[in-house]
mmCIF file of C-alpha atoms in Angstrom:
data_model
loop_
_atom_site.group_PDB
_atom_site.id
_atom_site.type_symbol
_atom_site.label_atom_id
_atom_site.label_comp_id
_atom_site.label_asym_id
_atom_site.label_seq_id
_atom_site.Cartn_x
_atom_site.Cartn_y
_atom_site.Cartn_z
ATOM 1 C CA UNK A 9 14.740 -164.347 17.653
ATOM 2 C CA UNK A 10 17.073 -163.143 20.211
ATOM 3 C CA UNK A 11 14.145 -159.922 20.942
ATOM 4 C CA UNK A 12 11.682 -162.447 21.074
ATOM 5 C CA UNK A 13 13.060 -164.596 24.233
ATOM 6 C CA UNK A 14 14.158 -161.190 25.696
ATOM 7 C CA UNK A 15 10.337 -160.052 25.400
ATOM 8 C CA UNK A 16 9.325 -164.038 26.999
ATOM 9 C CA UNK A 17 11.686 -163.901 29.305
ATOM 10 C CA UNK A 18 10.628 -159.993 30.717
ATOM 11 C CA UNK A 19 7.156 -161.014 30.810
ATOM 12 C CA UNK A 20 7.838 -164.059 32.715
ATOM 13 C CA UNK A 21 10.080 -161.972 35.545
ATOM 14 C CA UNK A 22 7.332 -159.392 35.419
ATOM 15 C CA UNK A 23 4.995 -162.703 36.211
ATOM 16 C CA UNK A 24 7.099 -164.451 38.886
ATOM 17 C CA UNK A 25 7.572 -160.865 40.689
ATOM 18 C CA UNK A 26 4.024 -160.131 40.365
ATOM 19 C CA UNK A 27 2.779 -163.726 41.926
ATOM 20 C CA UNK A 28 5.861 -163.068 44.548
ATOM 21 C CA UNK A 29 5.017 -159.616 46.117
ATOM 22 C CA UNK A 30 1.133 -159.785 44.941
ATOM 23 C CA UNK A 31 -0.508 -162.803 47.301
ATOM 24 C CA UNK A 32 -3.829 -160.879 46.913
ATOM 25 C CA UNK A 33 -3.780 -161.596 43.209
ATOM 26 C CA UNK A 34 -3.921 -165.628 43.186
ATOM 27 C CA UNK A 35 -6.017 -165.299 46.418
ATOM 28 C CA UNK A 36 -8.852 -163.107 44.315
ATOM 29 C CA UNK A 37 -8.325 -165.163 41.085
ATOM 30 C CA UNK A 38 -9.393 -168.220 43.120
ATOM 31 C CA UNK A 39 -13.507 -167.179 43.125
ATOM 32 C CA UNK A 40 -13.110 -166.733 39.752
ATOM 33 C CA UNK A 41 -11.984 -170.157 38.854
ATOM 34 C CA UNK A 42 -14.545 -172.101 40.905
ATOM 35 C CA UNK A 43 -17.070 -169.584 38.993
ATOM 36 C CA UNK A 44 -15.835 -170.937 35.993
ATOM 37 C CA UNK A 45 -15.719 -174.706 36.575
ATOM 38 C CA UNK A 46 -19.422 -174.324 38.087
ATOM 39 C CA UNK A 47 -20.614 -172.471 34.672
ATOM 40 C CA UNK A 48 -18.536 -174.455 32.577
ATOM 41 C CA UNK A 49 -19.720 -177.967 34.566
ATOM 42 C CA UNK A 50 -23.384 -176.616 34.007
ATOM 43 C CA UNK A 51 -23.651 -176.238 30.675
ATOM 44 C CA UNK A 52 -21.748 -179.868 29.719
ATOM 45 C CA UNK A 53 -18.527 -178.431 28.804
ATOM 46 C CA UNK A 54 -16.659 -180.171 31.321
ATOM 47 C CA UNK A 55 -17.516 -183.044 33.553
ATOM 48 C CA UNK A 56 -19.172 -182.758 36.512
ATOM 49 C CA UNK A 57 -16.500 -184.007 39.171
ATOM 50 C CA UNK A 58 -18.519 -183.452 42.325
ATOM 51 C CA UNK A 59 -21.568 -185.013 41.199
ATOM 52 C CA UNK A 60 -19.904 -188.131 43.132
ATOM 53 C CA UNK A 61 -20.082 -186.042 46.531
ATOM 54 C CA UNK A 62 -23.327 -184.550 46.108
ATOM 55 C CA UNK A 63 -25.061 -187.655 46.058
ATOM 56 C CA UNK A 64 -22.767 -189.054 48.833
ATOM 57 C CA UNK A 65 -24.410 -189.902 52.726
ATOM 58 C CA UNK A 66 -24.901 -186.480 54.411
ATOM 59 C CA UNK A 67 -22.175 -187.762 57.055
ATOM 60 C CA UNK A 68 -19.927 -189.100 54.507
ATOM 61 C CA UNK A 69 -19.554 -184.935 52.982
ATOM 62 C CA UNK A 70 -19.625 -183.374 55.934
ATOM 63 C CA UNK A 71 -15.877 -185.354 57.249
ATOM 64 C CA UNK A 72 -14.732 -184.780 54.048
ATOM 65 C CA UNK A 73 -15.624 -180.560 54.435
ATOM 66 C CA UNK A 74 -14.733 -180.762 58.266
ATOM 67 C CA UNK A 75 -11.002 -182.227 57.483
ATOM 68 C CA UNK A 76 -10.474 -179.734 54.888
ATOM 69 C CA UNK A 77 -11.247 -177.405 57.965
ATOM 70 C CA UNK A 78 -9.264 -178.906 60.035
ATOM 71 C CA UNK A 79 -6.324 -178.920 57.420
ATOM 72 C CA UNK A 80 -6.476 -175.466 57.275
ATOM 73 C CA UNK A 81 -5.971 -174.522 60.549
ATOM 74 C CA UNK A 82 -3.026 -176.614 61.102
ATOM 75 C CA UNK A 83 -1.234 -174.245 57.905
ATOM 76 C CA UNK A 84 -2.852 -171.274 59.687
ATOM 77 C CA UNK A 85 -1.319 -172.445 62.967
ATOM 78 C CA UNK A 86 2.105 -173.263 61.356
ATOM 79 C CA UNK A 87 2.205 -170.039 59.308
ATOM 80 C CA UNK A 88 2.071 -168.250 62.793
ATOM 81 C CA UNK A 89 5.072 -169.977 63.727
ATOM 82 C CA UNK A 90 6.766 -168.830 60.905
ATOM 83 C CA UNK A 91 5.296 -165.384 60.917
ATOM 84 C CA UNK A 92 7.085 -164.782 63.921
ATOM 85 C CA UNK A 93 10.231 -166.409 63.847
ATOM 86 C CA UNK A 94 10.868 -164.439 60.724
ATOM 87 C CA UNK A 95 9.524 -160.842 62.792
ATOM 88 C CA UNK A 96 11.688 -161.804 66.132
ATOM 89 C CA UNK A 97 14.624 -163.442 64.546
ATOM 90 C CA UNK A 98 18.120 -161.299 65.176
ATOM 91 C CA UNK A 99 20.940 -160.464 63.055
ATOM 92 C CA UNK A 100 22.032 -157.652 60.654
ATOM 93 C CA UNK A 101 20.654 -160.251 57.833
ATOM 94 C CA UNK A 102 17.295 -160.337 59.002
ATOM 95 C CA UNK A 103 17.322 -156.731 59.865
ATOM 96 C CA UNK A 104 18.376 -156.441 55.976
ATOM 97 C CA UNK A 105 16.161 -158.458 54.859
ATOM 98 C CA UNK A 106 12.793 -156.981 56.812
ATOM 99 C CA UNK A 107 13.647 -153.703 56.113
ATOM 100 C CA UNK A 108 14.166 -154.137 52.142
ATOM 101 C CA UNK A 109 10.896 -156.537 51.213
ATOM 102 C CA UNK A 110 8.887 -153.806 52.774
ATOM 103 C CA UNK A 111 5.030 -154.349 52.258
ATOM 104 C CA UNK A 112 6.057 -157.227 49.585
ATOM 105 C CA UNK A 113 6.750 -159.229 52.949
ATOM 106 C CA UNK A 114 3.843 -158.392 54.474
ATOM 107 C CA UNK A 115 1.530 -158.800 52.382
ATOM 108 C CA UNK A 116 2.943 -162.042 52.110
ATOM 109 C CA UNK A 117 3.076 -162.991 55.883
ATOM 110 C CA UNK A 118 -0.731 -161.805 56.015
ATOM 111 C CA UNK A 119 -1.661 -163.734 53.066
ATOM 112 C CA UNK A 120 -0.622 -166.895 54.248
ATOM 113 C CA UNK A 121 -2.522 -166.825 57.593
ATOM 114 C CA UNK A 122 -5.700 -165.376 56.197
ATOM 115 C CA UNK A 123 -6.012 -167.568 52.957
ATOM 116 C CA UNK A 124 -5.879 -170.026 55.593
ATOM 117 C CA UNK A 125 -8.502 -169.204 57.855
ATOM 118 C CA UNK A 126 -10.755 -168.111 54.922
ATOM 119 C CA UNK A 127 -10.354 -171.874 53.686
ATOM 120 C CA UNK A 128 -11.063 -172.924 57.412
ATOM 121 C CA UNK A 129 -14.094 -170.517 57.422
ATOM 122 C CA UNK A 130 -15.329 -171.753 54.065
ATOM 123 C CA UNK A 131 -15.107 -175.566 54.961
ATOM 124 C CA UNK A 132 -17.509 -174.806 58.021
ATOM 125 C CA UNK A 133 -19.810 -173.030 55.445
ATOM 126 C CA UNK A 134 -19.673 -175.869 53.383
ATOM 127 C CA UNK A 135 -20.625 -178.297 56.156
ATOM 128 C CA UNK A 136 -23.276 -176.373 57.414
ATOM 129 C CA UNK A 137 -24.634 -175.809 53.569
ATOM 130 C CA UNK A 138 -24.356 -179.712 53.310
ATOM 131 C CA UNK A 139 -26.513 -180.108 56.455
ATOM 132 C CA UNK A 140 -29.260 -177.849 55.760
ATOM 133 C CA UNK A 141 -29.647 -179.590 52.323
ATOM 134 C CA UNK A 142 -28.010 -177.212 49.988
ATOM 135 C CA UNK A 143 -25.786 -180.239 49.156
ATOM 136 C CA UNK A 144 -25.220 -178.849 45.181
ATOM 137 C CA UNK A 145 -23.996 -175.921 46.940
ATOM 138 C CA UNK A 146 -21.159 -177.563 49.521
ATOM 139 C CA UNK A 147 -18.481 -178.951 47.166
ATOM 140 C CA UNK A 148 -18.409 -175.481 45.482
ATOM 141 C CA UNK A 149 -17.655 -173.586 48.602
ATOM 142 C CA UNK A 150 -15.154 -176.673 49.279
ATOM 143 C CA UNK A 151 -13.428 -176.525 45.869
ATOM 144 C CA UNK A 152 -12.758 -172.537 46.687
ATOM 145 C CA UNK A 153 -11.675 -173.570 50.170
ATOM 146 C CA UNK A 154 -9.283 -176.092 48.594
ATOM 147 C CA UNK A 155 -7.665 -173.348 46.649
ATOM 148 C CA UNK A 156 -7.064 -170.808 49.353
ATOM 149 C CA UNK A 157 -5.301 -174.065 51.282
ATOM 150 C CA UNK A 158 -3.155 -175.085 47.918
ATOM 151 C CA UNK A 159 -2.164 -171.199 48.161
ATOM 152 C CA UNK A 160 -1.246 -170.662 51.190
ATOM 153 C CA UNK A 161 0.852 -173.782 51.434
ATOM 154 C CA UNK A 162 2.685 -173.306 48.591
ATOM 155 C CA UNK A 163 3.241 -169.321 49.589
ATOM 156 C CA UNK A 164 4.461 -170.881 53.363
ATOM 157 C CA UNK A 165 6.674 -173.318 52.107
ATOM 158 C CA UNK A 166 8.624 -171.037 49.616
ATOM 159 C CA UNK A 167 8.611 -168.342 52.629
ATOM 160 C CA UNK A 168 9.998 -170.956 55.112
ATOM 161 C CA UNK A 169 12.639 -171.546 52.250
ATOM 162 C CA UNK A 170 14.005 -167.952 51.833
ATOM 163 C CA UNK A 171 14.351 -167.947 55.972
ATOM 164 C CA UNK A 172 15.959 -170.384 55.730
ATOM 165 C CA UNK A 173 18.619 -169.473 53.752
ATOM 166 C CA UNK A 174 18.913 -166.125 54.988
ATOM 167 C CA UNK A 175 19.271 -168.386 58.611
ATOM 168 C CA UNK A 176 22.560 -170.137 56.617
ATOM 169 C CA UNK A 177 23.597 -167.219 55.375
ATOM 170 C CA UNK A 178 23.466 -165.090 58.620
ATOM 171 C CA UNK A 179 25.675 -168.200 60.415
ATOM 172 C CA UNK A 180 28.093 -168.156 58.033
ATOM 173 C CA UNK A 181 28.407 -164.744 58.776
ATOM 174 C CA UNK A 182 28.826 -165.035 62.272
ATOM 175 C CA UNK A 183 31.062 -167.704 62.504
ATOM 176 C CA UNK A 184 33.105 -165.347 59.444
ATOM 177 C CA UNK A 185 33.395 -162.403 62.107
ATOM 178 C CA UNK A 186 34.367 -165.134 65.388
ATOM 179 C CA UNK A 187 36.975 -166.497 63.614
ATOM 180 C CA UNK A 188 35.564 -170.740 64.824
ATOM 181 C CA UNK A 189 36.062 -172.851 62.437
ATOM 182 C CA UNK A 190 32.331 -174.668 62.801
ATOM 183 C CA UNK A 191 32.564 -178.817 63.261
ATOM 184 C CA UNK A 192 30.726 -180.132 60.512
ATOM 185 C CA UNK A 193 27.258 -181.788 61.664
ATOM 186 C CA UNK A 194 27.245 -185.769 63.220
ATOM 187 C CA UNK A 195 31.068 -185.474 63.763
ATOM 188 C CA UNK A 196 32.813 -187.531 66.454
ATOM 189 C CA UNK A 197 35.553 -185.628 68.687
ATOM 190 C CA UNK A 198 38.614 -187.731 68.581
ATOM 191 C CA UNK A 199 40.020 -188.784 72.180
ATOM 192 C CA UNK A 200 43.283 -189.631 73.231
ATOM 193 C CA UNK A 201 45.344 -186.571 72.397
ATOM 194 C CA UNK A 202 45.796 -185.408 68.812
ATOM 195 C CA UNK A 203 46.979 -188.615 67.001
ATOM 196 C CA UNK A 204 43.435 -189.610 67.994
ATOM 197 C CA UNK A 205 43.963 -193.090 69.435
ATOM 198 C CA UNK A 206 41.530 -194.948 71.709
ATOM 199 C CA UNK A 207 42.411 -194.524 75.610
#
């Protein structure tokens, strides 16, 4: 029993890690999903959830396809910002921290901005696949869109989480090495000489 949660739990770390320093993975497992939803939707064997949206108003589709383009440029925007905080930001930590993820961290930084734009990219081609009447088509492209978005924000946030503990970490060691004892957050100074009475 004890071998067999050893064996689960090696095969999960080998899975977390490989998720964690392999973005290109999930990204090219995507396409493959929405290939099998749309065989698996066309021969019965699951229910057709876009039927709903292909036989929606032309405008009506084309917002919806437009603000998941839209969407994704915002995380593509934001993941910039984050992209280069974490390359510009100072501190032995960060230094660390750079030089040990390697090519895990950039493939990581790289994946987030272009699983964005590809989801931006494929909105557009589902809008414009929506307006020259290839409306079965659209919510397809849209679906594989939504799950380049759904990647890339989940990837972002748990990046922006590791910077920013390695950001609380690298203060604490700062404030170690300057010997100031740091005043907690929201604090009031006291006034009136060190009994702290009102003037």
């Amino acid at each position: 029993m004890v071998a067999i949660r050893k064996l689960f739990r090696s095969i999960w770390s080998g899975l977390i890690g490989l998720i964690q320093d392999r973005p290109a993975v999930l990204s090219g497992l995507a396409p493959v999903l929405v290939l099998m939803h749309a065989i698996l939707t066309r021969f019965a064997l699951l229910p057709d959830v876009w039927s709903g949206l292909v036989t929606a108003e032309r405008p009506d589709a084309l917002a919806l396809y437009l603000g998941v383009a839209g969407s994704s440029s915002l995380v593509a925007g934001f993941s910039g910002v984050v992209i280069v905080f974490g390359l510009t930001a100072g501190g032995s930590r960060f230094q660390l921290f750079r030089a040990r993820s390697g090519q895990a961290l950039r493939s990581n930084w790289i994946s987030t901005m272009a699983a964005s734009f590809a989801a931006a990219g494929l909105s557009l081609a589902a809008a414009v696949a929506n307006f020259v009447g290839a409306q079965w088509l659209a919510p397809w492209i849209v679906e594989l869109a939504l799950l380049l978005l759904l990647h890339s924000a989940l990837r972002l946030l748990w990046l922006m989480k590791r910077l920013m503990n390695l950001v609380k970490t690298n203060d604490a060691e700062e404030i170690d090495k300057s010997n100031v004892v740091p005043i907690p957050p929201f604090q009031k100074k006291s006034q009136g000489g060190p009994t702290g009475t009102r003037p």
